[in-house]
Amino acid sequence: MLYLIKTIANLILPPGCLIIALFIYIVLYYKKNKKLPKLIVAILIPFYIISIPLTSNLLMHSLEYKYQQPSKVNGDVIIVLGGGATLTSPDLSGNGNLYNSAGNRLLTAARIHMKTGLPILFTGGQVFKTSGNEAEIAKRQLLDLGLNKNSIIMENKSLNTTQNAKFTSVLLKKYNYTKPILLTSAFHMPRAVVNFNNSEIKNLQIYPTDYTTNKTLSINFNSFVPSYSSLSYSCEAFHEYLGIIQLIIKK
């Protein structure tokens, strides 16, 4: 019953309801005119395809498993990439929170630090006037977790992944770190690696985290039911691939 309720909810909410509405329009139009509305069909088919879990999982999986998470950490500093933050939302010790992906990245970095003692270099600034400064928020939360301030390095000016790499490169040279561990969401890692390679940062150990898909994909009935989360993940994957293509073209 629970799965049935979830399925119905996905069909009631966008994009499910929009897809159903377009499908009904096509059926009614065909009954009346004895031909298909080609433009609506051309919109409906790709819209449906990118809105189902089957597609979003395949797209995200292709990004997330390009690099494998290492069984052993081997480096001298953990580089954590930001991923957005709120400005005034309440938090335990202040205002502003990291978005879900960025929070998961930070949590993984903190866990690695507690096992290894390696310092954390968090990179991310204030992208918009209405967003929080990612590095400042990350520092506050790491201190709340009990990390020593001497174990935290902030890069709080970068506005995108390209600047993350560029400004981090300067700090690595400043603090004489030569074996950096690059930590970000698994879906974001391929684009991040291209950016860090372009900034000529050597000896990177890749550490993907914050996975959205299982290592082995499966197909079931719900794989074909459209949902807003699947549409969001598909768009996220497209964003990453377009970013990679842009970097390749520029190079």
PDB file of C-alpha atoms in Angstrom:
ATOM      1  CA  MET A   1       0.000   0.000   0.000  1.00  0.00           C
ATOM      2  CA  LEU A   2       2.841   2.378   0.849  1.00  0.00           C
ATOM      3  CA  TYR A   3       4.422   1.941  -2.581  1.00  0.00           C
ATOM      4  CA  LEU A   4       1.047   2.470  -4.253  1.00  0.00           C
ATOM      5  CA  ILE A   5       0.558   5.724  -2.350  1.00  0.00           C
ATOM      6  CA  LYS A   6       4.030   6.912  -3.377  1.00  0.00           C
ATOM      7  CA  THR A   7       3.317   6.044  -7.003  1.00  0.00           C
ATOM      8  CA  ILE A   8       0.001   7.919  -6.961  1.00  0.00           C
ATOM      9  CA  ALA A   9       1.696  10.901  -5.333  1.00  0.00           C
ATOM     10  CA  ASN A  10       4.324  10.992  -8.089  1.00  0.00           C
ATOM     11  CA  LEU A  11       1.574  10.958 -10.721  1.00  0.00           C
ATOM     12  CA  ILE A  12      -0.376  13.733  -9.000  1.00  0.00           C
ATOM     13  CA  LEU A  13       2.623  16.015  -8.520  1.00  0.00           C
ATOM     14  CA  PRO A  14       4.669  17.559 -11.344  1.00  0.00           C
ATOM     15  CA  PRO A  15       6.035  16.325 -13.667  1.00  0.00           C
ATOM     16  CA  GLY A  16       3.662  13.322 -13.489  1.00  0.00           C
ATOM     17  CA  CYS A  17       0.478  15.360 -13.727  1.00  0.00           C
ATOM     18  CA  LEU A  18       1.869  17.374 -16.654  1.00  0.00           C
ATOM     19  CA  ILE A  19       2.809  14.221 -18.540  1.00  0.00           C
ATOM     20  CA  ILE A  20      -0.651  12.726 -17.950  1.00  0.00           C
ATOM     21  CA  ALA A  21      -2.302  15.979 -19.076  1.00  0.00           C
ATOM     22  CA  LEU A  22      -0.264  16.041 -22.280  1.00  0.00           C
ATOM     23  CA  PHE A  23      -1.046  12.389 -22.945  1.00  0.00           C
ATOM     24  CA  ILE A  24      -4.798  12.991 -22.486  1.00  0.00           C
ATOM     25  CA  TYR A  25      -4.579  15.987 -24.823  1.00  0.00           C
ATOM     26  CA  ILE A  26      -2.899  13.818 -27.481  1.00  0.00           C
ATOM     27  CA  VAL A  27      -5.605  11.128 -27.186  1.00  0.00           C
ATOM     28  CA  LEU A  28      -8.461  13.651 -27.409  1.00  0.00           C
ATOM     29  CA  TYR A  29      -6.802  15.481 -30.286  1.00  0.00           C
ATOM     30  CA  TYR A  30      -6.336  12.229 -32.196  1.00  0.00           C
ATOM     31  CA  LYS A  31      -9.965  11.185 -31.663  1.00  0.00           C
ATOM     32  CA  LYS A  32     -11.155  14.493 -33.031  1.00  0.00           C
ATOM     33  CA  ASN A  33      -8.697  15.047 -35.884  1.00  0.00           C
ATOM     34  CA  LYS A  34      -7.558  11.498 -36.673  1.00  0.00           C
ATOM     35  CA  LYS A  35      -3.921  12.593 -36.529  1.00  0.00           C
ATOM     36  CA  LEU A  36      -1.311  13.198 -33.868  1.00  0.00           C
ATOM     37  CA  PRO A  37      -0.281  16.681 -32.692  1.00  0.00           C
ATOM     38  CA  LYS A  38       3.363  16.248 -33.665  1.00  0.00           C
ATOM     39  CA  LEU A  39       4.715  19.156 -31.607  1.00  0.00           C
ATOM     40  CA  ILE A  40       3.050  17.951 -28.388  1.00  0.00           C
ATOM     41  CA  VAL A  41       4.241  14.399 -29.011  1.00  0.00           C
ATOM     42  CA  ALA A  42       7.765  15.714 -29.635  1.00  0.00           C
ATOM     43  CA  ILE A  43       7.605  17.504 -26.266  1.00  0.00           C
ATOM     44  CA  LEU A  44       5.973  14.692 -24.315  1.00  0.00           C
ATOM     45  CA  ILE A  45       8.316  11.839 -25.236  1.00  0.00           C
ATOM     46  CA  PRO A  46      11.651  13.400 -24.170  1.00  0.00           C
ATOM     47  CA  PHE A  47       9.982  15.049 -21.162  1.00  0.00           C
ATOM     48  CA  TYR A  48       8.732  11.662 -19.998  1.00  0.00           C
ATOM     49  CA  ILE A  49      12.076   9.976 -20.658  1.00  0.00           C
ATOM     50  CA  ILE A  50      14.107  12.406 -18.522  1.00  0.00           C
ATOM     51  CA  SER A  51      11.473  12.333 -15.745  1.00  0.00           C
ATOM     52  CA  ILE A  52      11.664   8.619 -14.949  1.00  0.00           C
ATOM     53  CA  PRO A  53      14.105   6.959 -12.512  1.00  0.00           C
ATOM     54  CA  LEU A  54      15.407   4.607 -15.225  1.00  0.00           C
ATOM     55  CA  THR A  55      16.899   7.547 -17.133  1.00  0.00           C
ATOM     56  CA  SER A  56      18.038   9.631 -14.174  1.00  0.00           C
ATOM     57  CA  ASN A  57      19.734   6.631 -12.558  1.00  0.00           C
ATOM     58  CA  LEU A  58      21.573   5.753 -15.759  1.00  0.00           C
ATOM     59  CA  LEU A  59      22.733   9.343 -16.227  1.00  0.00           C
ATOM     60  CA  MET A  60      23.866   9.816 -12.628  1.00  0.00           C
ATOM     61  CA  HIS A  61      25.420   6.339 -12.431  1.00  0.00           C
ATOM     62  CA  SER A  62      27.581   7.053 -15.477  1.00  0.00           C
ATOM     63  CA  LEU A  63      29.038  10.044 -13.624  1.00  0.00           C
ATOM     64  CA  GLU A  64      29.178   8.604 -10.123  1.00  0.00           C
ATOM     65  CA  TYR A  65      31.125   5.457 -10.938  1.00  0.00           C
ATOM     66  CA  LYS A  66      33.693   6.924 -13.294  1.00  0.00           C
ATOM     67  CA  TYR A  67      36.001   6.995 -10.269  1.00  0.00           C
ATOM     68  CA  GLN A  68      35.998   4.448  -7.460  1.00  0.00           C
ATOM     69  CA  GLN A  69      36.194   5.410  -3.812  1.00  0.00           C
ATOM     70  CA  PRO A  70      39.634   4.296  -2.539  1.00  0.00           C
ATOM     71  CA  SER A  71      39.848   1.748   0.267  1.00  0.00           C
ATOM     72  CA  LYS A  72      42.723   3.659   1.858  1.00  0.00           C
ATOM     73  CA  VAL A  73      43.321   7.387   2.181  1.00  0.00           C
ATOM     74  CA  ASN A  74      46.763   8.462   0.972  1.00  0.00           C
ATOM     75  CA  GLY A  75      47.421  12.194   1.110  1.00  0.00           C
ATOM     76  CA  ASP A  76      48.367  15.199   3.219  1.00  0.00           C
ATOM     77  CA  VAL A  77      45.254  17.407   2.940  1.00  0.00           C
ATOM     78  CA  ILE A  78      41.544  16.869   2.230  1.00  0.00           C
ATOM     79  CA  ILE A  79      40.128  19.295  -0.343  1.00  0.00           C
ATOM     80  CA  VAL A  80      36.354  19.624   0.022  1.00  0.00           C
ATOM     81  CA  LEU A  81      34.363  21.385  -2.688  1.00  0.00           C
ATOM     82  CA  GLY A  82      31.368  23.492  -1.698  1.00  0.00           C
ATOM     83  CA  GLY A  83      27.984  23.043  -3.281  1.00  0.00           C
ATOM     84  CA  GLY A  84      25.771  25.911  -2.188  1.00  0.00           C
ATOM     85  CA  ALA A  85      24.488  27.299   1.100  1.00  0.00           C
ATOM     86  CA  THR A  86      21.641  29.288   2.596  1.00  0.00           C
ATOM     87  CA  LEU A  87      22.288  32.699   4.118  1.00  0.00           C
ATOM     88  CA  THR A  88      19.909  33.222   7.040  1.00  0.00           C
ATOM     89  CA  SER A  89      18.438  29.789   7.800  1.00  0.00           C
ATOM     90  CA  PRO A  90      18.825  28.852  11.515  1.00  0.00           C
ATOM     91  CA  ASP A  91      21.628  26.526  12.510  1.00  0.00           C
ATOM     92  CA  LEU A  92      22.852  25.160  15.832  1.00  0.00           C
ATOM     93  CA  SER A  93      25.517  27.832  16.317  1.00  0.00           C
ATOM     94  CA  GLY A  94      24.612  30.576  13.866  1.00  0.00           C
ATOM     95  CA  ASN A  95      22.849  31.266  10.596  1.00  0.00           C
ATOM     96  CA  GLY A  96      23.277  29.538   7.260  1.00  0.00           C
ATOM     97  CA  ASN A  97      23.463  25.881   6.260  1.00  0.00           C
ATOM     98  CA  LEU A  98      25.230  23.953   3.528  1.00  0.00           C
ATOM     99  CA  TYR A  99      22.988  22.386   0.905  1.00  0.00           C
ATOM    100  CA  ASN A 100      22.470  18.618   1.037  1.00  0.00           C
ATOM    101  CA  SER A 101      25.352  17.616  -1.244  1.00  0.00           C
ATOM    102  CA  ALA A 102      27.798  20.051   0.330  1.00  0.00           C
ATOM    103  CA  GLY A 103      26.785  18.892   3.811  1.00  0.00           C
ATOM    104  CA  ASN A 104      27.392  15.259   2.867  1.00  0.00           C
ATOM    105  CA  ARG A 105      30.813  16.167   1.484  1.00  0.00           C
ATOM    106  CA  LEU A 106      31.736  17.977   4.684  1.00  0.00           C
ATOM    107  CA  LEU A 107      30.554  15.082   6.843  1.00  0.00           C
ATOM    108  CA  THR A 108      32.708  12.624   4.888  1.00  0.00           C
ATOM    109  CA  ALA A 109      35.718  14.923   5.214  1.00  0.00           C
ATOM    110  CA  ALA A 110      35.180  15.246   8.974  1.00  0.00           C
ATOM    111  CA  ARG A 111      35.011  11.462   9.330  1.00  0.00           C
ATOM    112  CA  ILE A 112      38.245  11.042   7.359  1.00  0.00           C
ATOM    113  CA  HIS A 113      39.895  13.715   9.500  1.00  0.00           C
ATOM    114  CA  MET A 114      38.884  11.927  12.685  1.00  0.00           C
ATOM    115  CA  LYS A 115      40.473   8.714  11.396  1.00  0.00           C
ATOM    116  CA  THR A 116      43.632  10.246   9.931  1.00  0.00           C
ATOM    117  CA  GLY A 117      44.155  13.688  11.476  1.00  0.00           C
ATOM    118  CA  LEU A 118      44.553  15.205   8.013  1.00  0.00           C
ATOM    119  CA  PRO A 119      43.693  18.915   7.679  1.00  0.00           C
ATOM    120  CA  ILE A 120      40.608  19.985   5.733  1.00  0.00           C
ATOM    121  CA  LEU A 121      40.756  22.634   3.024  1.00  0.00           C
ATOM    122  CA  PHE A 122      37.216  23.742   2.229  1.00  0.00           C
ATOM    123  CA  THR A 123      36.729  25.766  -0.935  1.00  0.00           C
ATOM    124  CA  GLY A 124      33.599  27.793  -1.697  1.00  0.00           C
ATOM    125  CA  GLY A 125      32.501  31.396  -1.392  1.00  0.00           C
ATOM    126  CA  GLN A 126      29.265  33.364  -1.473  1.00  0.00           C
ATOM    127  CA  VAL A 127      27.879  32.793  -4.962  1.00  0.00           C
ATOM    128  CA  PHE A 128      24.794  35.036  -4.681  1.00  0.00           C
ATOM    129  CA  LYS A 129      23.752  37.849  -2.357  1.00  0.00           C
ATOM    130  CA  THR A 130      21.006  35.610  -1.020  1.00  0.00           C
ATOM    131  CA  SER A 131      23.304  32.613  -0.409  1.00  0.00           C
ATOM    132  CA  GLY A 132      25.697  31.974   2.448  1.00  0.00           C
ATOM    133  CA  ASN A 133      29.467  31.911   2.348  1.00  0.00           C
ATOM    134  CA  GLU A 134      30.107  28.193   2.092  1.00  0.00           C
ATOM    135  CA  ALA A 135      33.592  28.114   3.613  1.00  0.00           C
ATOM    136  CA  GLU A 136      32.597  30.261   6.599  1.00  0.00           C
ATOM    137  CA  ILE A 137      29.617  28.003   7.331  1.00  0.00           C
ATOM    138  CA  ALA A 138      31.727  24.866   6.868  1.00  0.00           C
ATOM    139  CA  LYS A 139      34.340  26.181   9.323  1.00  0.00           C
ATOM    140  CA  ARG A 140      31.697  26.925  11.964  1.00  0.00           C
ATOM    141  CA  GLN A 141      30.192  23.459  11.607  1.00  0.00           C
ATOM    142  CA  LEU A 142      33.582  21.731  11.704  1.00  0.00           C
ATOM    143  CA  LEU A 143      34.449  23.595  14.901  1.00  0.00           C
ATOM    144  CA  ASP A 144      31.098  22.453  16.333  1.00  0.00           C
ATOM    145  CA  LEU A 145      32.167  18.878  15.569  1.00  0.00           C
ATOM    146  CA  GLY A 146      35.269  19.391  17.687  1.00  0.00           C
ATOM    147  CA  LEU A 147      37.934  19.951  15.035  1.00  0.00           C
ATOM    148  CA  ASN A 148      40.848  22.175  15.965  1.00  0.00           C
ATOM    149  CA  LYS A 149      40.893  25.473  14.104  1.00  0.00           C
ATOM    150  CA  ASN A 150      44.467  24.722  13.021  1.00  0.00           C
ATOM    151  CA  SER A 151      43.138  21.733  11.074  1.00  0.00           C
ATOM    152  CA  ILE A 152      40.815  23.905   8.962  1.00  0.00           C
ATOM    153  CA  ILE A 153      41.854  25.959   5.938  1.00  0.00           C
ATOM    154  CA  MET A 154      39.278  28.143   4.211  1.00  0.00           C
ATOM    155  CA  GLU A 155      39.110  29.309   0.624  1.00  0.00           C
ATOM    156  CA  ASN A 156      36.070  31.591   0.727  1.00  0.00           C
ATOM    157  CA  LYS A 157      36.215  33.532  -2.551  1.00  0.00           C
ATOM    158  CA  SER A 158      35.528  30.985  -5.311  1.00  0.00           C
ATOM    159  CA  LEU A 159      32.194  31.064  -7.124  1.00  0.00           C
ATOM    160  CA  ASN A 160      32.374  27.913  -9.255  1.00  0.00           C
ATOM    161  CA  THR A 161      34.367  24.700  -9.691  1.00  0.00           C
ATOM    162  CA  THR A 162      36.915  26.341 -11.973  1.00  0.00           C
ATOM    163  CA  GLN A 163      37.692  28.921  -9.293  1.00  0.00           C
ATOM    164  CA  ASN A 164      37.686  26.184  -6.631  1.00  0.00           C
ATOM    165  CA  ALA A 165      40.596  24.582  -8.465  1.00  0.00           C
ATOM    166  CA  LYS A 166      42.399  27.827  -9.283  1.00  0.00           C
ATOM    167  CA  PHE A 167      42.282  29.300  -5.768  1.00  0.00           C
ATOM    168  CA  THR A 168      42.988  25.950  -4.100  1.00  0.00           C
ATOM    169  CA  SER A 169      46.136  25.579  -6.187  1.00  0.00           C
ATOM    170  CA  VAL A 170      47.477  28.777  -4.620  1.00  0.00           C
ATOM    171  CA  LEU A 171      46.782  27.526  -1.090  1.00  0.00           C
ATOM    172  CA  LEU A 172      48.401  24.152  -1.744  1.00  0.00           C
ATOM    173  CA  LYS A 173      51.601  25.910  -2.726  1.00  0.00           C
ATOM    174  CA  LYS A 174      51.352  28.276   0.242  1.00  0.00           C
ATOM    175  CA  TYR A 175      51.078  25.446   2.778  1.00  0.00           C
ATOM    176  CA  ASN A 176      53.387  23.066   0.875  1.00  0.00           C
ATOM    177  CA  TYR A 177      50.824  20.298   0.402  1.00  0.00           C
ATOM    178  CA  THR A 178      51.876  17.882  -2.332  1.00  0.00           C
ATOM    179  CA  LYS A 179      49.433  14.954  -2.022  1.00  0.00           C
ATOM    180  CA  PRO A 180      45.917  16.428  -1.985  1.00  0.00           C
ATOM    181  CA  ILE A 181      42.783  14.327  -1.640  1.00  0.00           C
ATOM    182  CA  LEU A 182      39.965  15.689  -3.807  1.00  0.00           C
ATOM    183  CA  LEU A 183      36.593  15.099  -2.164  1.00  0.00           C
ATOM    184  CA  THR A 184      33.262  16.005  -3.722  1.00  0.00           C
ATOM    185  CA  SER A 185      29.945  14.438  -4.696  1.00  0.00           C
ATOM    186  CA  ALA A 186      30.397  11.430  -6.971  1.00  0.00           C
ATOM    187  CA  PHE A 187      28.263  12.961  -9.748  1.00  0.00           C
ATOM    188  CA  HIS A 188      30.364  16.141  -9.603  1.00  0.00           C
ATOM    189  CA  MET A 189      33.740  14.408  -9.525  1.00  0.00           C
ATOM    190  CA  PRO A 190      34.368  14.023 -13.313  1.00  0.00           C
ATOM    191  CA  ARG A 191      33.966  17.770 -13.888  1.00  0.00           C
ATOM    192  CA  ALA A 192      35.973  18.578 -10.757  1.00  0.00           C
ATOM    193  CA  VAL A 193      38.862  16.379 -11.921  1.00  0.00           C
ATOM    194  CA  VAL A 194      38.996  18.156 -15.290  1.00  0.00           C
ATOM    195  CA  ASN A 195      39.128  21.531 -13.518  1.00  0.00           C
ATOM    196  CA  PHE A 196      41.842  20.461 -11.085  1.00  0.00           C
ATOM    197  CA  ASN A 197      43.907  18.902 -13.868  1.00  0.00           C
ATOM    198  CA  ASN A 198      43.581  22.142 -15.830  1.00  0.00           C
ATOM    199  CA  SER A 199      44.976  23.969 -12.792  1.00  0.00           C
ATOM    200  CA  GLU A 200      47.956  21.594 -12.887  1.00  0.00           C
ATOM    201  CA  ILE A 201      47.361  20.202  -9.415  1.00  0.00           C
ATOM    202  CA  LYS A 202      49.430  17.030  -9.232  1.00  0.00           C
ATOM    203  CA  ASN A 203      49.168  13.750  -7.281  1.00  0.00           C
ATOM    204  CA  LEU A 204      45.424  13.964  -6.712  1.00  0.00           C
ATOM    205  CA  GLN A 205      43.764  11.118  -4.893  1.00  0.00           C
ATOM    206  CA  ILE A 206      40.133  11.000  -5.977  1.00  0.00           C
ATOM    207  CA  TYR A 207      37.596  10.460  -3.209  1.00  0.00           C
ATOM    208  CA  PRO A 208      33.974  10.574  -4.445  1.00  0.00           C
ATOM    209  CA  THR A 209      31.155  10.627  -1.901  1.00  0.00           C
ATOM    210  CA  ASP A 210      27.468  11.601  -1.610  1.00  0.00           C
ATOM    211  CA  TYR A 211      26.218   8.923  -4.025  1.00  0.00           C
ATOM    212  CA  THR A 212      22.649   9.025  -5.351  1.00  0.00           C
ATOM    213  CA  THR A 213      22.646   5.622  -7.114  1.00  0.00           C
ATOM    214  CA  ASN A 214      23.455   2.054  -6.107  1.00  0.00           C
ATOM    215  CA  LYS A 215      26.595   0.434  -7.438  1.00  0.00           C
ATOM    216  CA  THR A 216      24.414  -2.066  -9.314  1.00  0.00           C
ATOM    217  CA  LEU A 217      21.309  -0.667 -10.964  1.00  0.00           C
ATOM    218  CA  SER A 218      18.011  -2.546 -11.037  1.00  0.00           C
ATOM    219  CA  ILE A 219      14.797  -2.079 -12.995  1.00  0.00           C
ATOM    220  CA  ASN A 220      11.271  -2.389 -11.596  1.00  0.00           C
ATOM    221  CA  PHE A 221       7.835  -0.879 -12.114  1.00  0.00           C
ATOM    222  CA  ASN A 222       8.765   2.381 -10.396  1.00  0.00           C
ATOM    223  CA  SER A 223      11.656   2.813 -12.808  1.00  0.00           C
ATOM    224  CA  PHE A 224       9.075   4.016 -15.329  1.00  0.00           C
ATOM    225  CA  VAL A 225       6.991   6.261 -13.045  1.00  0.00           C
ATOM    226  CA  PRO A 226       7.911   9.942 -13.509  1.00  0.00           C
ATOM    227  CA  SER A 227       8.897  11.921 -10.430  1.00  0.00           C
ATOM    228  CA  TYR A 228      10.213  15.385  -9.622  1.00  0.00           C
ATOM    229  CA  SER A 229      13.356  13.908  -8.033  1.00  0.00           C
ATOM    230  CA  SER A 230      14.174  11.951 -11.202  1.00  0.00           C
ATOM    231  CA  LEU A 231      13.681  15.039 -13.346  1.00  0.00           C
ATOM    232  CA  SER A 232      15.962  16.970 -10.995  1.00  0.00           C
ATOM    233  CA  TYR A 233      18.691  14.316 -11.118  1.00  0.00           C
ATOM    234  CA  SER A 234      18.493  14.126 -14.911  1.00  0.00           C
ATOM    235  CA  CYS A 235      18.934  17.893 -15.148  1.00  0.00           C
ATOM    236  CA  GLU A 236      21.818  17.695 -12.661  1.00  0.00           C
ATOM    237  CA  ALA A 237      23.537  15.113 -14.835  1.00  0.00           C
ATOM    238  CA  PHE A 238      22.997  17.190 -17.987  1.00  0.00           C
ATOM    239  CA  HIS A 239      24.502  20.175 -16.169  1.00  0.00           C
ATOM    240  CA  GLU A 240      27.615  18.170 -15.339  1.00  0.00           C
ATOM    241  CA  TYR A 241      28.043  16.818 -18.857  1.00  0.00           C
ATOM    242  CA  LEU A 242      27.589  20.262 -20.409  1.00  0.00           C
ATOM    243  CA  GLY A 243      30.168  21.630 -17.982  1.00  0.00           C
ATOM    244  CA  ILE A 244      32.666  18.933 -18.983  1.00  0.00           C
ATOM    245  CA  ILE A 245      32.069  19.576 -22.696  1.00  0.00           C
ATOM    246  CA  GLN A 246      32.562  23.309 -22.149  1.00  0.00           C
ATOM    247  CA  LEU A 247      35.892  22.699 -20.405  1.00  0.00           C
ATOM    248  CA  ILE A 248      37.087  20.390 -23.180  1.00  0.00           C
ATOM    249  CA  ILE A 249      36.147  22.913 -25.875  1.00  0.00           C
ATOM    250  CA  LYS A 250      37.897  25.764 -24.024  1.00  0.00           C
ATOM    251  CA  LYS A 251      41.029  23.687 -23.658  1.00  0.00           C
TER     252      LYS A 251
END
